[in-house]
Amino acid sequence: MSLINLIRIALKALQRNKLRAFLTMLGIIIGVGSVIAMVAIGQGSKQSIHDQLSNMGTNMITVQPASNLNGGVRIAGSSFQTLTIKDITALKAGAQYITEISPAVTSRGQAINGALNWPTTMSGVSTEYLDIRKLTIRDGIAFTQNDILTSAKVCLIGQTVIDNLFPNGENPIGKVIRFGRLPFQVIGVLSPKGFNAFGQDQDDILIAPYTTVQKRILATIYYSNIYASAANDGVTDAAVTEMTQILRESHRLTANEDNDFTVRTQQELIATLSSTSGLLTVLLTVVAGISLVIGGIGIMNIMYVSVTERTKEIGLRMSIGARGKDILMQFLMEAVIISITGGIIGVFIGFLSTQIVTLTLGWPTIISESSVVLSFVVCAVTGIFFGYYPAQKASRLDPIEALRYE
Amino acid sequence: MSKKILEIKDLKRDFIMGSETVHALRGISFNVNTGEFVTIMGSSGSGKTTLLNILGCLDKPTIGNYFLDGVDVKTLSRDELAMLRNHKIGFVFQSYNLLPRTTALENVELPLLYNKDVSAAERRERAVHALEAVKLADRFDHTPSQLSGGQQQRVAIARALVNEPVMILADEATGNLDSRTSYDIMALMQELNSAQGKTIVFVTHEPDIAAFSSRTIQLRDGQIQKDTQNENKRSAKEMLENLPAVEDY
């Protein structure tokens, strides 16, 4: 029997009982629909975490002073001062995997404009910092190398600080505000970035030349961090190794001494956070997979009933020349058509519900082709697997008994 | 020159029921030639059904040989038997056995779906032709529930004809019908037999029906009791015409 005839026979048999066929499909529809929707939501949240993190900086690598032993007492890294201009010079000279590098010193303090004030952080950085952290200037200009050389009292201002110091919508550019006791001229306004993945407000910031913060506010020669950009995603690990090597040399550490600094990448953070949401995806997928199996059992159940109910039809088909194989293929085909049609409808429902979730709840979703293909394949396999036993039962009927079955 | 379609030689069929062996057929031999219209008669328990199953290639003899159109049925596998049924036998059942919620045309097409040598267009054409032959040209799209018993049996006959079998095998084909419709069906059978030369083997227990055939084989206790040529065959068509007219018919 040709495949076309086989499909024709199976379709006609299903047509005779449309409602039942649909109800049988329902399990598969819900299974596939939920697999696709769940995976889409899981992938979406994973991607959005990834996006938020990489939004914090371009292939960003941070160097921090590490905790260290000082006479047997562990000292917190932040209070440890190891990073200096020497390190920056050494890195600039020796590291080939990093494209941009900036020291950073931070100081917390009160920003004041006339009667208004706001507690904020001032970051002292170099001109490359804006690129590394993906910060853009909405209005005004960035400070220059010259400002760094002269420790100029200029700053860039973040949106949250503007909201609090200039609540009436005045243009802050050119205005002089105070940070602690020191007056700063606002020369640029940063584009808002919103909250980062950890819930910190990235707009609550003032940015000034690092020399200004070091000399005029903190009176220190140390940096609190060094920020760098790896040339691209692929070389981040190489860049970390290289930087570690250079910094060890620059700090004159012997082979058996621990690093007095830590080098961290964006990737590590992404991996940590993604693994959490990855676990969620796995759990959701397992739940959805279980519903697919239940859908398959539904198919088996109905096919068994159908074989018993259509015993006489099977007898007739055999008497007019259907071989056992033809009957087997017919019932198998019916099961597969049910599961695949259910799969198609399920994919459609999955798309639809994903869109609804995105539109109503605003959750980011990504429909991955692999989940569509996978659930589709699982459907076909489910159909064959759960359809086989009933079909085999049908094909082994004795035509004489089947014809006389009442 | 008529050819032997059926050749049965000393055919026996035993069934093992628990510890007992039931001899359903105890040695039967007869031949049927092309163009014959044979009725097989017998009371229940005479082995009629067993013989029918063997003639229909649904069952195989325990001992003895059965040649259908020159093919030794005993040597065939289950699948080959199915193929033989598809190509050489047209079944007509007592309870019609049409697929429900399926049109007359699709019901008639059914045997051809299992014949891979027939294309879709040819299948449709032959089904239409078969339905026309049983005078149901205007009922193509009717489902069995929209047809009367007689019409359903005609569809079943068309289904039996569509594969151009060497033999039509009818099992109590008029058993569910009133006498008028029975005559109608028998008239159709006679026409197929005489006009188209179809070989018909008709199993029945009604002597009334046997009178329309050219030969009657009487079974009793698994053996042939009588095998008689019917000299004065009755015409079902005439019988039908002679029935008193029914006003609301």
XYZ file of C-alpha atoms in Angstrom:
655
model
C 0.000 0.000 0.000
C 1.357 3.387 -0.931
C 2.018 6.073 1.667
C -0.561 8.381 0.114
C -3.250 5.709 0.380
C -2.166 5.032 3.917
C -2.496 8.677 4.890
C -5.801 8.877 3.055
C -7.202 5.874 4.920
C -5.984 7.145 8.281
C -7.342 10.638 7.657
C -10.748 9.298 6.668
C -10.880 7.129 9.756
C -10.065 10.143 11.919
C -12.579 12.303 10.091
C -15.308 9.910 11.088
C -14.674 10.825 14.692
C -13.459 14.400 14.685
C -14.339 15.326 18.239
C -12.645 12.294 19.689
C -9.567 12.896 17.563
C -9.442 16.458 18.832
C -9.884 15.473 22.457
C -7.098 12.930 22.049
C -4.905 15.641 20.621
C -5.589 17.920 23.541
C -2.974 16.267 25.734
C -0.337 16.728 23.061
C -1.465 20.263 22.313
C -1.126 21.281 25.948
C 2.162 19.407 26.275
C 3.809 20.983 23.252
C 2.292 24.390 23.896
C 3.635 24.430 27.430
C 7.069 23.146 26.429
C 7.404 25.970 23.940
C 6.023 28.647 26.222
C 8.070 27.498 29.227
C 11.298 27.301 27.287
C 10.579 30.674 25.690
C 10.068 32.290 29.093
C 13.131 30.583 30.526
C 15.318 31.569 27.594
C 13.918 35.073 27.662
C 14.828 35.636 31.286
C 18.261 34.150 30.694
C 18.840 36.455 27.764
C 17.617 39.496 29.641
C 20.043 38.796 32.497
C 22.790 38.419 29.943
C 21.830 41.661 28.258
C 21.673 43.588 31.507
C 25.061 42.329 32.546
C 26.778 43.048 29.293
C 25.109 46.435 29.388
C 27.244 47.125 32.446
C 30.296 47.048 30.271
C 31.893 45.807 27.090
C 33.668 42.504 27.836
C 34.497 44.188 31.079
C 37.268 42.957 33.321
C 37.615 44.405 36.796
C 40.636 44.291 39.050
C 40.134 44.712 42.769
C 42.556 44.647 45.667
C 42.246 41.240 47.275
C 41.929 40.324 50.883
C 45.286 39.449 52.293
C 46.969 38.268 55.399
C 48.556 40.936 57.490
C 50.292 39.408 60.466
C 47.830 36.518 60.518
C 44.743 38.744 60.249
C 42.713 38.701 57.076
C 42.105 42.194 55.801
C 39.148 42.962 53.545
C 40.167 43.687 49.997
C 38.500 47.057 49.800
C 40.586 48.468 52.620
C 43.726 47.142 51.050
C 45.630 49.451 48.836
C 47.653 47.823 46.125
C 46.622 49.267 42.779
C 48.579 52.255 41.569
C 49.550 54.184 38.452
C 52.425 51.734 38.064
C 49.954 48.932 37.394
C 48.112 50.952 34.770
C 51.362 51.773 33.022
C 52.496 48.160 33.122
C 49.161 46.932 31.788
C 49.092 49.532 29.043
C 52.579 48.546 28.009
C 52.306 44.760 28.291
C 48.741 43.559 27.804
C 47.740 42.834 24.230
C 44.275 41.370 24.785
C 42.822 44.488 26.347
C 41.847 47.500 24.337
C 40.876 50.020 26.963
C 41.812 50.505 30.562
C 40.779 52.929 33.257
C 41.602 53.312 36.923
C 38.751 54.093 39.283
C 38.601 55.726 42.647
C 35.305 56.244 44.375
C 34.212 58.528 47.097
C 30.831 58.717 48.740
C 29.608 62.111 49.673
C 26.912 64.735 49.517
C 26.228 66.504 46.216
C 24.879 69.972 46.855
C 23.165 72.508 44.626
C 22.091 75.553 46.621
C 19.524 74.397 49.149
C 19.204 70.918 47.629
C 21.501 68.020 48.417
C 21.729 64.325 47.581
C 24.019 61.566 48.831
C 25.812 59.998 45.922
C 29.034 58.414 44.740
C 31.719 60.172 42.790
C 33.791 57.963 40.519
C 37.157 59.243 39.497
C 38.087 57.640 36.196
C 39.926 58.149 32.946
C 38.379 59.081 29.613
C 38.201 55.428 28.515
C 35.881 54.526 31.369
C 32.794 55.674 29.451
C 33.506 53.154 26.685
C 34.271 50.319 29.061
C 31.077 50.795 31.035
C 28.977 51.598 27.928
C 28.065 54.993 29.254
C 26.994 57.639 26.796
C 26.713 61.365 27.137
C 23.278 62.702 26.399
C 24.153 66.337 26.568
C 27.366 68.314 26.912
C 30.871 66.881 26.598
C 33.170 64.406 28.337
C 36.257 65.567 30.195
C 39.565 65.355 28.353
C 43.088 64.140 28.962
C 43.950 67.735 29.798
C 41.335 67.794 32.569
C 43.002 64.687 34.001
C 46.447 66.277 33.887
C 45.214 69.419 35.601
C 42.914 67.590 38.038
C 40.148 69.821 36.767
C 37.066 70.313 38.910
C 34.616 69.150 36.238
C 32.102 66.316 36.381
C 29.526 64.327 34.445
C 26.206 63.902 36.146
C 23.780 60.950 36.228
C 20.027 61.232 35.860
C 19.157 60.412 39.480
C 21.435 63.158 40.739
C 19.916 65.604 38.254
C 16.416 64.683 39.422
C 17.375 65.483 42.963
C 19.532 68.567 42.453
C 17.682 70.105 39.536
C 14.078 69.103 40.197
C 12.569 71.922 38.120
C 14.049 70.757 34.877
C 16.826 73.368 34.575
C 19.705 72.444 32.330
C 22.542 71.362 34.636
C 25.241 71.953 32.032
C 27.564 74.768 33.024
C 26.144 74.891 36.550
C 28.490 74.555 39.468
C 27.518 72.040 42.150
C 29.418 71.043 45.244
C 30.565 67.568 46.139
C 31.422 67.705 49.798
C 33.228 71.017 50.063
C 34.594 71.074 46.551
C 32.841 72.914 43.711
C 32.517 71.056 40.403
C 31.330 72.373 37.086
C 28.849 70.077 35.329
C 30.049 69.620 31.749
C 27.989 66.654 30.610
C 24.848 64.667 31.337
C 24.901 60.864 31.175
C 22.159 58.921 29.369
C 20.015 57.053 31.896
C 20.843 53.324 32.268
C 18.341 52.298 34.911
C 18.912 49.645 37.515
C 21.406 46.881 36.969
C 20.830 43.159 37.541
C 21.627 43.567 41.233
C 19.108 46.337 41.737
C 21.653 49.150 41.945
C 20.761 52.484 40.462
C 23.336 53.050 37.746
C 22.267 56.679 37.324
C 23.055 57.708 40.880
C 26.560 58.822 40.011
C 28.958 61.671 39.412
C 31.962 61.056 37.198
C 35.122 63.147 37.432
C 38.778 62.799 36.380
C 40.496 60.263 38.647
C 43.277 62.694 39.430
C 40.739 65.148 40.815
C 39.194 62.568 43.120
C 42.581 61.196 44.164
C 44.282 64.494 44.863
C 41.538 66.931 45.764
C 39.129 64.659 47.663
C 40.797 61.466 48.919
C 44.461 62.499 48.947
C 45.634 59.026 47.952
C 47.856 57.497 45.296
C 45.917 54.197 45.223
C 43.029 53.135 43.038
C 40.025 51.277 44.319
C 39.549 49.402 41.022
C 40.925 49.011 37.572
C 38.475 48.552 34.722
C 39.493 47.122 31.369
C 37.886 45.937 28.154
C 38.931 42.712 26.482
C 39.317 42.982 22.712
C 36.379 40.592 22.211
C 34.316 37.896 23.913
C 36.687 35.130 22.927
C 39.879 36.497 24.479
C 38.452 37.423 27.879
C 40.036 34.444 29.576
C 43.379 35.050 27.899
C 43.181 38.695 28.930
C 42.561 37.686 32.552
C 45.599 35.382 32.567
C 47.738 38.027 30.959
C 46.622 40.782 33.318
C 47.186 38.556 36.328
C 50.712 37.873 35.121
C 51.498 41.523 34.514
C 50.058 42.609 37.853
C 51.999 39.924 39.728
C 55.192 41.204 38.156
C 54.265 44.785 38.815
C 53.528 43.947 42.468
C 56.752 41.922 42.674
C 55.007 38.852 44.015
C 57.114 35.736 44.337
C 55.878 32.412 43.036
C 54.548 31.229 46.410
C 52.754 34.415 47.317
C 49.011 34.771 46.776
C 47.685 37.415 44.456
C 47.004 40.643 46.325
C 44.312 41.454 43.798
C 41.469 39.676 42.035
C 40.657 39.839 38.366
C 36.997 39.300 37.563
C 35.126 39.154 34.299
C 31.601 39.829 33.248
C 31.356 36.235 32.012
C 31.705 34.780 35.495
C 28.759 36.828 36.681
C 26.729 35.906 33.641
C 27.494 32.240 34.119
C 26.440 32.324 37.772
C 23.171 34.078 37.098
C 22.429 32.080 33.951
C 22.883 28.792 35.747
C 20.075 29.755 38.107
C 17.718 30.595 35.310
C 19.003 27.567 33.377
C 17.916 25.354 36.251
C 14.511 26.980 36.118
C 14.296 26.241 32.402
C 15.151 22.606 33.030
C 12.478 22.293 35.701
C 9.839 23.923 33.538
C 10.805 21.709 30.623
C 10.578 18.573 32.733
C 7.078 19.522 33.865
C 6.109 20.186 30.265
C 7.733 16.947 29.158
C 5.662 15.032 31.690
C 2.517 16.507 30.222
C 3.687 15.317 26.780
C 4.030 11.782 28.115
C 0.566 12.005 29.631
C -0.677 13.185 26.247
C 0.946 10.126 24.719
C -0.768 7.834 27.209
C -4.021 9.523 26.222
C -3.330 8.575 22.622
C -2.598 4.983 23.580
C -5.768 4.796 25.624
C -7.970 6.103 22.837
C -6.278 3.965 20.224
C -6.941 0.857 22.321
C -10.602 1.770 22.629
C -10.693 2.539 18.934
C -9.218 -0.829 17.973
C -11.794 -2.688 20.060
C -14.610 -0.558 18.793
C -13.577 -0.959 15.181
C -12.882 -4.695 15.329
C -15.509 -5.308 12.694
C -14.049 -2.651 10.431
C -10.643 -4.276 10.824
C -12.172 -7.642 9.899
C -13.761 -6.126 6.832
C -10.545 -4.427 5.749
C -8.706 -7.703 6.134
C -11.343 -9.604 4.177
C -11.074 -7.211 1.258
C -7.326 -7.546 1.145
C -5.647 -5.519 3.878
C -2.580 -7.283 5.201
C -1.729 -7.245 8.893
C 0.984 -4.754 8.022
C -1.546 -2.449 6.345
C -3.740 -2.481 9.435
C -0.709 -1.869 11.646
C 0.367 1.050 9.502
C -3.135 2.475 9.403
C -3.502 2.617 13.168
C 0.053 3.781 13.611
C -0.565 6.490 11.051
C -3.720 7.542 12.867
C -1.758 7.872 16.100
C 1.017 9.785 14.376
C -1.409 12.100 12.614
C -3.101 12.794 15.932
C 0.182 13.517 17.647
C 1.683 15.566 14.827
C -1.467 17.598 14.253
C -1.584 18.083 18.006
C 2.050 19.117 17.812
C 1.374 21.715 15.122
C -1.546 23.163 17.048
C 0.593 23.004 20.193
C 3.393 24.975 18.532
C 0.845 27.550 17.466
C -0.650 27.742 20.980
C 2.877 27.973 22.382
C 3.646 30.961 20.145
C 0.373 32.557 21.031
C 0.693 32.141 24.782
C 4.282 33.359 24.620
C 3.097 36.512 22.875
C 0.350 36.950 25.467
C 2.874 36.614 28.300
C 5.136 39.174 26.668
C 2.325 41.616 25.974
C 0.428 41.351 29.258
C 3.137 40.644 31.811
C 5.977 42.278 29.916
C 8.264 39.292 30.480
C 10.981 38.893 27.905
C 10.564 35.665 25.899
C 12.620 33.953 23.241
C 11.140 31.125 21.174
C 14.077 28.928 20.316
C 13.938 26.875 17.134
C 15.422 23.941 18.994
C 12.484 23.758 21.401
C 10.044 23.821 18.490
C 11.931 21.138 16.581
C 12.476 19.065 19.708
C 8.866 19.063 20.852
C 7.820 18.239 17.310
C 10.132 15.258 17.135
C 9.027 14.154 20.596
C 5.432 14.328 19.335
C 6.071 12.100 16.369
C 7.992 9.658 18.541
C 5.212 9.751 21.149
C 2.693 8.944 18.439
C 4.707 6.002 17.159
C 5.610 4.738 20.625
C 2.157 4.911 22.158
C 0.376 4.037 18.930
C 2.398 0.917 18.278
C 0.875 -1.470 20.803
C -2.763 -0.782 19.927
C -1.870 -0.947 16.228
C -0.090 -4.229 16.701
C -3.089 -5.576 18.558
C -5.281 -4.577 15.612
C -2.981 -6.135 13.045
C -2.954 -9.476 14.844
C -6.705 -9.878 14.885
C -8.055 -12.954 13.178
C -10.178 -11.735 10.239
C -12.817 -14.411 10.812
C -13.314 -13.532 14.443
C -13.066 -9.814 13.754
C -15.807 -10.033 11.124
C -18.142 -11.831 13.508
C -17.336 -9.515 16.421
C -20.377 -7.732 17.804
C -15.018 -23.777 -22.772
C -15.383 -22.954 -19.116
C -12.433 -22.913 -16.782
C -12.237 -24.246 -13.245
C -12.255 -21.358 -10.792
C -12.548 -23.393 -7.637
C -11.088 -26.806 -7.228
C -11.563 -28.495 -3.885
C -10.087 -31.896 -3.230
C -10.926 -33.958 -0.171
C -10.963 -30.955 2.065
C -11.007 -31.395 5.811
C -10.970 -28.832 8.579
C -10.584 -29.707 12.236
C -10.785 -27.397 15.206
C -9.228 -28.243 18.514
C -11.487 -27.145 21.329
C -9.705 -27.917 24.559
C -9.112 -31.658 24.589
C -11.658 -32.407 21.871
C -11.204 -32.210 18.147
C -14.213 -30.959 16.222
C -14.400 -32.124 12.627
C -16.148 -29.224 10.931
C -15.501 -30.475 7.413
C -14.977 -34.162 6.835
C -13.768 -34.472 3.293
C -15.373 -32.316 0.665
C -14.602 -32.273 -3.041
C -16.196 -30.168 -5.737
C -15.276 -27.815 -8.560
C -16.823 -24.573 -9.697
C -16.400 -23.325 -13.240
C -16.435 -19.751 -14.483
C -19.877 -18.315 -14.935
C -21.558 -20.664 -12.493
C -24.006 -19.452 -9.869
C -23.664 -21.864 -6.965
C -25.573 -21.799 -3.719
C -24.218 -23.634 -0.747
C -26.942 -24.664 1.625
C -27.035 -26.322 4.971
C -28.454 -25.977 8.406
C -26.391 -24.492 11.202
C -23.595 -26.812 12.249
C -23.334 -28.289 8.785
C -19.911 -26.712 8.187
C -21.276 -24.001 5.929
C -19.453 -21.157 7.669
C -16.187 -23.074 7.843
C -16.387 -23.818 4.139
C -17.162 -20.181 3.430
C -14.129 -19.050 5.418
C -11.929 -21.433 3.483
C -13.429 -20.443 0.129
C -12.872 -16.802 1.106
C -9.211 -17.529 1.880
C -9.751 -16.363 5.444
C -8.924 -19.830 6.726
C -6.870 -22.735 5.465
C -7.890 -26.416 5.275
C -6.321 -28.860 7.750
C -6.055 -31.575 5.109
C -6.815 -31.467 1.410
C -6.290 -28.891 -1.279
C -8.061 -25.786 -2.368
C -7.104 -24.189 -5.672
C -8.515 -20.747 -6.372
C -8.007 -19.724 -9.973
C -5.106 -22.176 -10.148
C -3.407 -20.999 -6.936
C -2.886 -23.516 -4.154
C -4.187 -21.576 -1.157
C -2.624 -23.890 1.395
C 0.908 -22.812 0.522
C 0.297 -19.094 0.962
C 1.344 -16.925 3.884
C -1.033 -14.636 5.736
C -0.003 -11.637 3.660
C -0.251 -13.544 0.391
C -3.739 -14.656 1.381
C -4.687 -11.026 1.935
C -3.391 -10.175 -1.504
C -5.306 -13.074 -3.024
C -8.523 -11.895 -1.344
C -7.889 -8.448 -2.670
C -7.370 -9.570 -6.242
C -9.652 -12.543 -6.682
C -12.553 -12.460 -4.235
C -15.429 -10.061 -3.749
C -17.161 -10.487 -0.394
C -20.803 -9.683 0.236
C -21.858 -10.003 3.874
C -25.184 -10.449 5.580
C -24.724 -7.270 7.618
C -23.307 -5.272 4.666
C -20.220 -4.215 6.681
C -20.018 -0.756 5.180
C -17.861 1.822 6.947
C -20.133 4.216 8.827
C -20.060 7.958 8.066
C -18.299 7.193 4.798
C -19.871 7.862 1.424
C -20.987 5.071 -0.879
C -18.265 5.973 -3.344
C -15.524 5.845 -0.710
C -16.858 2.545 0.572
C -16.655 1.098 -2.910
C -13.146 2.503 -3.423
C -11.909 0.746 -0.290
C -10.581 -2.523 -1.799
C -8.658 -0.548 -4.426
C -6.838 1.387 -1.726
C -5.114 -1.864 -0.846
C -4.133 -2.484 -4.440
C -1.063 -0.441 -5.223
C -1.362 -0.909 -8.974
C -4.455 1.255 -9.132
C -4.011 5.013 -9.429
C -6.284 7.510 -7.682
C -8.022 8.482 -10.923
C -8.560 4.882 -11.967
C -9.828 4.071 -8.491
C -12.467 6.774 -8.688
C -13.467 5.751 -12.197
C -13.825 2.090 -11.327
C -15.823 2.864 -8.177
C -18.204 5.058 -10.166
C -18.527 2.321 -12.740
C -19.255 -0.331 -10.094
C -21.908 1.832 -8.452
C -23.518 2.389 -11.830
C -23.536 -1.365 -12.378
C -25.615 -1.810 -9.210
C -27.905 1.063 -10.255
C -26.844 3.499 -7.559
C -25.491 6.183 -9.850
C -27.445 8.832 -7.937
C -26.289 7.816 -4.467
C -22.519 8.424 -4.643
C -22.419 10.875 -1.747
C -24.816 9.083 0.550
C -23.494 7.576 3.731
C -24.800 4.132 4.841
C -27.176 5.726 7.355
C -28.845 7.598 4.472
C -29.414 4.399 2.485
C -32.033 1.647 2.837
C -30.975 -1.931 3.588
C -31.277 -2.944 -0.045
C -29.276 0.042 -1.176
C -26.593 -0.664 1.401
C -26.327 -4.214 0.126
C -26.003 -2.866 -3.410
C -23.128 -0.674 -2.276
C -21.570 -3.765 -0.731
C -22.000 -5.631 -4.024
C -20.411 -2.737 -5.885
C -17.533 -2.941 -3.434
C -17.233 -6.659 -4.187
C -17.202 -5.956 -7.926
C -14.767 -3.089 -7.995
C -11.626 -5.205 -7.873
C -12.867 -7.344 -10.760
C -12.663 -10.565 -8.756
C -12.852 -14.024 -10.283
C -15.555 -14.926 -7.769
C -18.191 -13.160 -5.718
C -18.625 -14.817 -2.365
C -21.902 -13.944 -0.679
C -22.608 -14.900 2.908
C -26.355 -14.869 3.608
C -26.441 -11.682 1.560
C -30.229 -11.466 1.710
C -30.545 -12.561 5.330
C -31.289 -9.088 6.644
C -33.660 -8.063 3.890
C -37.416 -8.414 3.325
C -38.510 -10.665 0.495
C -39.093 -7.897 -2.011
C -35.625 -6.476 -1.463
C -34.172 -9.993 -1.422
C -35.597 -10.624 -4.868
C -34.250 -7.302 -5.949
C -30.755 -8.273 -4.803
C -31.074 -11.730 -6.332
C -32.182 -10.163 -9.609
C -29.030 -8.086 -9.517
C -26.950 -11.190 -8.773
C -28.554 -13.058 -11.649
C -27.900 -10.160 -13.959
C -24.241 -9.989 -12.934
C -24.039 -13.734 -13.469
C -25.731 -13.920 -16.843
C -24.876 -10.573 -18.403
C -21.339 -10.156 -17.083
C -20.497 -13.805 -16.580
C -19.495 -13.355 -12.931
C -18.951 -16.518 -10.927
C -21.037 -16.369 -7.779
C -20.890 -18.604 -4.726
C -23.815 -17.829 -2.491
C -24.097 -19.267 0.993
C -27.628 -19.335 2.332
C -30.042 -21.425 4.344
C -33.154 -20.303 2.473
C -34.281 -22.820 -0.201
C -36.242 -19.941 -1.707
C -33.008 -18.151 -2.572
C -31.288 -21.302 -3.768
C -33.923 -21.626 -6.452
C -32.416 -18.637 -8.256
C -29.058 -20.306 -8.732
C -27.933 -22.768 -11.354
C -26.481 -25.271 -8.915
C -27.003 -26.128 -5.260
C -24.600 -27.861 -2.953
C -26.236 -29.188 0.176
C -24.021 -29.688 3.211
C -24.761 -31.867 6.164
C -22.469 -32.680 9.085
C -19.377 -31.529 7.250
C -20.036 -33.527 4.122
C -21.730 -32.894 0.815
C -25.182 -34.392 0.966
C -26.378 -33.330 -2.457
C -24.850 -31.510 -5.401
C -27.563 -30.767 -7.935
C -27.794 -28.765 -11.119
C -30.870 -26.583 -11.029
C -32.742 -27.300 -14.251
C -35.587 -24.856 -13.870
C -33.847 -21.807 -12.508
C -36.250 -19.102 -11.453
C -35.862 -15.523 -12.541
C -35.798 -13.113 -9.617
C -36.803 -10.324 -11.928
C -40.026 -12.063 -12.853
C -40.727 -12.887 -9.226
C -40.313 -9.236 -8.420
C -42.722 -8.204 -11.151
C -45.275 -10.748 -10.017
C -45.271 -9.517 -6.441
C -48.420 -7.594 -5.591
C -47.813 -3.880 -5.909
C -47.427 -2.080 -2.640
C -48.977 1.305 -2.671
C -46.528 3.189 -0.535
C -43.506 1.545 -2.086
